[in-house]
């Protein structure tokens, strides 16, 4: 299933997760070149771009350029999936990264990328776009009082704030790990319904939002 989503889709039509099985059965088929996906399915793949990106780096360092290019294209495909449910600036940032990753994949396959930093900068921009997208989705769902879905998106945002900074420096600045871990802790409470208090949810959002802004400021200064 993962390989199909990563390599074969052209675009995605998202459906509300509130559809009953009967309603789903009556849904019109997707147009040719599209895949009909229930929106709740997408969040289960939130970690996949990160895994593909790291696999690409490993392959590149081992001079396996075709494999590295394939993994970069997979990451771009997952970003395109997320962009299908994003809006505004978040959607634009994701699609900008999709285009950048697709170009990077071609250059890597041709052996035209001789500096790992070029890849790292592209990956930092991609993971920041993902972090911001998931954070905004979490805010949107929080406003709808959907605790479980909010928690899933908040978890994904925290993961990308954490992992994306690896491309900037091997050592995160003081305090970011605590902030990310607190957001994860609160997110887990929301997902599993174990009672996240309103004030701790607010603090988790505020703290992670500040780290996301710092991440964005660092990414903005990277060479393209």
Tab-separated table of C-alpha atoms in Angstrom, residues 3-213:
chain	number	residue	atom	x	y	z
A	3	UNK	CA	4.561	1.930	-2.394
A	4	UNK	CA	1.337	2.475	-4.328
A	5	UNK	CA	0.650	5.742	-2.573
A	6	UNK	CA	4.232	6.899	-2.884
A	7	UNK	CA	4.811	6.159	-6.526
A	8	UNK	CA	1.568	5.862	-8.482
A	9	UNK	CA	-0.832	8.592	-7.444
A	10	UNK	CA	-1.315	11.775	-9.424
A	11	UNK	CA	-3.468	13.654	-6.943
A	12	UNK	CA	-5.727	12.936	-3.997
A	13	UNK	CA	-9.404	13.512	-3.353
A	14	UNK	CA	-9.933	13.698	0.407
A	15	UNK	CA	-13.141	12.520	2.026
A	16	UNK	CA	-14.506	13.384	5.424
A	17	UNK	CA	-13.811	10.739	8.043
A	18	UNK	CA	-17.396	11.123	9.231
A	19	UNK	CA	-18.720	9.021	6.349
A	20	UNK	CA	-20.435	5.815	7.411
A	21	UNK	CA	-19.583	2.566	5.595
A	22	UNK	CA	-22.895	2.837	3.732
A	23	UNK	CA	-22.176	6.424	2.703
A	24	UNK	CA	-18.670	5.452	1.635
A	25	UNK	CA	-20.065	2.688	-0.564
A	26	UNK	CA	-22.292	5.208	-2.323
A	27	UNK	CA	-19.463	7.655	-2.991
A	28	UNK	CA	-18.815	8.362	-6.651
A	29	UNK	CA	-15.593	6.897	-8.061
A	30	UNK	CA	-12.620	9.225	-8.231
A	31	UNK	CA	-11.762	10.670	-11.647
A	32	UNK	CA	-9.057	8.945	-13.683
A	33	UNK	CA	-5.614	9.759	-12.290
A	34	UNK	CA	-6.933	10.362	-8.771
A	35	UNK	CA	-7.021	8.229	-5.650
A	36	UNK	CA	-9.949	8.470	-3.263
A	37	UNK	CA	-8.567	8.570	0.277
A	38	UNK	CA	-10.329	9.010	3.601
A	39	UNK	CA	-8.608	11.940	5.314
A	40	UNK	CA	-7.942	10.021	8.526
A	41	UNK	CA	-5.762	7.625	6.540
A	42	UNK	CA	-3.310	10.377	5.588
A	43	UNK	CA	-2.170	11.135	9.148
A	44	UNK	CA	-1.081	7.494	9.574
A	45	UNK	CA	1.631	8.202	6.991
A	46	UNK	CA	2.874	11.364	8.737
A	47	UNK	CA	6.246	9.814	9.532
A	48	UNK	CA	6.928	8.521	6.032
A	49	UNK	CA	8.564	11.628	4.495
A	50	UNK	CA	11.093	11.668	7.317
A	51	UNK	CA	11.926	7.997	6.803
A	52	UNK	CA	12.336	8.446	3.043
A	53	UNK	CA	14.547	11.497	3.537
A	54	UNK	CA	16.860	9.639	5.886
A	55	UNK	CA	16.981	6.658	3.549
A	56	UNK	CA	17.954	9.041	0.749
A	57	UNK	CA	20.877	10.428	2.748
A	58	UNK	CA	22.085	6.934	3.611
A	59	UNK	CA	21.940	5.865	-0.038
A	60	UNK	CA	23.690	9.046	-1.187
A	61	UNK	CA	26.540	8.544	1.273
A	62	UNK	CA	26.903	4.988	-0.047
A	63	UNK	CA	27.015	6.322	-3.633
A	64	UNK	CA	23.721	4.598	-4.486
A	65	UNK	CA	22.389	7.538	-6.475
A	66	UNK	CA	19.441	5.829	-8.108
A	67	UNK	CA	18.206	4.590	-4.732
A	68	UNK	CA	18.719	8.029	-3.183
A	69	UNK	CA	16.722	9.637	-5.991
A	70	UNK	CA	13.905	7.125	-5.537
A	71	UNK	CA	13.676	7.882	-1.819
A	72	UNK	CA	13.621	11.631	-2.461
A	73	UNK	CA	10.772	11.157	-4.932
A	74	UNK	CA	8.886	9.133	-2.312
A	75	UNK	CA	9.286	12.002	0.157
A	76	UNK	CA	7.994	14.428	-2.473
A	77	UNK	CA	4.985	12.161	-3.067
A	78	UNK	CA	4.081	12.135	0.610
A	79	UNK	CA	4.370	15.917	0.752
A	80	UNK	CA	1.980	16.111	-2.194
A	81	UNK	CA	-0.483	13.969	-0.246
A	82	UNK	CA	-0.320	16.385	2.675
A	83	UNK	CA	-0.607	19.399	0.378
A	84	UNK	CA	-3.941	18.013	-0.854
A	85	UNK	CA	-5.444	18.760	2.563
A	86	UNK	CA	-3.525	21.962	3.286
A	87	UNK	CA	-4.588	25.526	2.502
A	88	UNK	CA	-3.037	28.944	1.983
A	89	UNK	CA	0.628	29.497	2.751
A	90	UNK	CA	1.005	26.006	4.231
A	91	UNK	CA	-0.109	24.439	0.949
A	92	UNK	CA	2.237	26.683	-1.028
A	93	UNK	CA	5.205	25.795	1.187
A	94	UNK	CA	4.515	22.087	0.772
A	95	UNK	CA	4.171	22.358	-2.996
A	96	UNK	CA	7.329	24.473	-3.219
A	97	UNK	CA	9.150	21.679	-1.412
A	98	UNK	CA	7.587	19.071	-3.698
A	99	UNK	CA	9.036	20.888	-6.708
A	100	UNK	CA	12.401	21.326	-5.010
A	101	UNK	CA	12.595	17.648	-4.025
A	102	UNK	CA	11.594	16.453	-7.482
A	103	UNK	CA	14.352	18.562	-9.043
A	104	UNK	CA	16.814	17.395	-6.407
A	105	UNK	CA	15.966	13.767	-7.158
A	106	UNK	CA	16.769	14.271	-10.820
A	107	UNK	CA	20.056	15.999	-10.029
A	108	UNK	CA	21.059	13.284	-7.553
A	109	UNK	CA	20.302	10.546	-10.057
A	110	UNK	CA	22.483	12.287	-12.658
A	111	UNK	CA	25.328	12.617	-10.143
A	112	UNK	CA	25.097	16.408	-10.271
A	113	UNK	CA	24.851	16.886	-6.482
A	114	UNK	CA	28.354	16.919	-5.024
A	115	UNK	CA	27.634	18.715	-1.754
A	116	UNK	CA	25.514	16.982	0.891
A	117	UNK	CA	24.589	20.433	2.233
A	118	UNK	CA	22.437	21.031	-0.847
A	119	UNK	CA	20.342	18.031	0.133
A	120	UNK	CA	20.277	18.980	3.803
A	121	UNK	CA	18.962	22.472	3.046
A	122	UNK	CA	16.174	21.072	0.866
A	123	UNK	CA	15.259	18.552	3.545
A	124	UNK	CA	15.190	21.242	6.244
A	125	UNK	CA	12.741	23.282	4.170
A	126	UNK	CA	10.583	20.216	3.536
A	127	UNK	CA	10.436	19.193	7.196
A	128	UNK	CA	9.675	22.750	8.285
A	129	UNK	CA	6.814	22.861	5.766
A	130	UNK	CA	5.487	19.605	7.219
A	131	UNK	CA	5.849	20.807	10.801
A	132	UNK	CA	3.962	24.027	10.077
A	133	UNK	CA	1.261	22.197	8.135
A	134	UNK	CA	0.618	19.706	10.942
A	135	UNK	CA	0.667	22.488	13.537
A	136	UNK	CA	-1.946	24.492	11.623
A	137	UNK	CA	-4.090	21.380	11.178
A	138	UNK	CA	-3.850	20.775	14.925
A	139	UNK	CA	-5.029	24.331	15.607
A	140	UNK	CA	-7.906	23.895	13.169
A	141	UNK	CA	-9.025	20.648	14.795
A	142	UNK	CA	-8.612	22.065	18.290
A	143	UNK	CA	-11.086	24.801	17.374
A	144	UNK	CA	-13.522	22.014	16.411
A	145	UNK	CA	-13.001	20.313	19.801
A	146	UNK	CA	-11.735	17.120	18.199
A	147	UNK	CA	-9.180	16.097	20.804
A	148	UNK	CA	-8.007	12.848	19.252
A	149	UNK	CA	-7.319	14.276	15.799
A	150	UNK	CA	-5.781	17.384	17.337
A	151	UNK	CA	-3.400	15.173	19.282
A	152	UNK	CA	-2.334	13.255	16.185
A	153	UNK	CA	-1.543	16.444	14.289
A	154	UNK	CA	0.222	17.997	17.290
A	155	UNK	CA	2.346	14.853	17.619
A	156	UNK	CA	3.330	15.051	13.949
A	157	UNK	CA	4.173	18.752	14.264
A	158	UNK	CA	6.376	18.072	17.290
A	159	UNK	CA	8.135	15.228	15.481
A	160	UNK	CA	9.047	17.435	12.532
A	161	UNK	CA	10.148	20.362	14.685
A	162	UNK	CA	12.436	17.846	16.369
A	163	UNK	CA	13.740	15.914	13.373
A	164	UNK	CA	13.940	18.785	10.905
A	165	UNK	CA	16.489	20.687	12.926
A	166	UNK	CA	19.004	17.886	12.419
A	167	UNK	CA	19.651	19.385	8.988
A	168	UNK	CA	20.525	22.722	10.577
A	169	UNK	CA	22.789	21.514	13.376
A	170	UNK	CA	23.548	18.288	15.183
A	171	UNK	CA	22.862	19.980	18.514
A	172	UNK	CA	19.466	21.532	19.156
A	173	UNK	CA	19.423	24.769	21.090
A	174	UNK	CA	18.757	24.615	24.813
A	175	UNK	CA	15.127	24.021	25.711
A	176	UNK	CA	13.801	22.756	22.391
A	177	UNK	CA	13.920	19.092	23.416
A	178	UNK	CA	11.879	19.806	26.555
A	179	UNK	CA	9.317	21.776	24.559
A	180	UNK	CA	8.980	19.058	21.918
A	181	UNK	CA	8.683	16.304	24.523
A	182	UNK	CA	6.018	18.236	26.409
A	183	UNK	CA	4.021	18.670	23.212
A	184	UNK	CA	4.329	14.927	22.578
A	185	UNK	CA	3.203	14.146	26.124
A	186	UNK	CA	0.124	16.332	25.820
A	187	UNK	CA	-0.593	15.022	22.326
A	188	UNK	CA	-0.547	11.442	23.615
A	189	UNK	CA	-3.065	12.363	26.311
A	190	UNK	CA	-5.368	13.805	23.673
A	191	UNK	CA	-5.031	10.826	21.349
A	192	UNK	CA	-5.686	8.251	24.066
A	193	UNK	CA	-8.280	10.285	25.969
A	194	UNK	CA	-6.456	10.260	29.293
A	195	UNK	CA	-7.389	13.805	30.228
A	196	UNK	CA	-5.288	16.647	28.879
A	197	UNK	CA	-6.169	19.790	30.831
A	198	UNK	CA	-7.019	22.927	28.846
A	199	UNK	CA	-4.119	24.895	30.306
A	200	UNK	CA	-1.511	22.261	29.473
A	201	UNK	CA	-2.864	21.997	25.925
A	202	UNK	CA	-2.540	25.769	25.554
A	203	UNK	CA	1.013	25.716	26.911
A	204	UNK	CA	1.958	22.878	24.567
A	205	UNK	CA	0.642	24.787	21.560
A	206	UNK	CA	2.318	28.021	22.624
A	207	UNK	CA	5.672	26.387	23.301
A	208	UNK	CA	5.731	24.384	20.102
A	209	UNK	CA	4.590	27.404	18.101
A	210	UNK	CA	7.567	29.402	19.332
A	211	UNK	CA	9.983	26.613	18.407
A	212	UNK	CA	8.342	26.340	15.006
A	213	UNK	CA	8.932	30.057	14.449
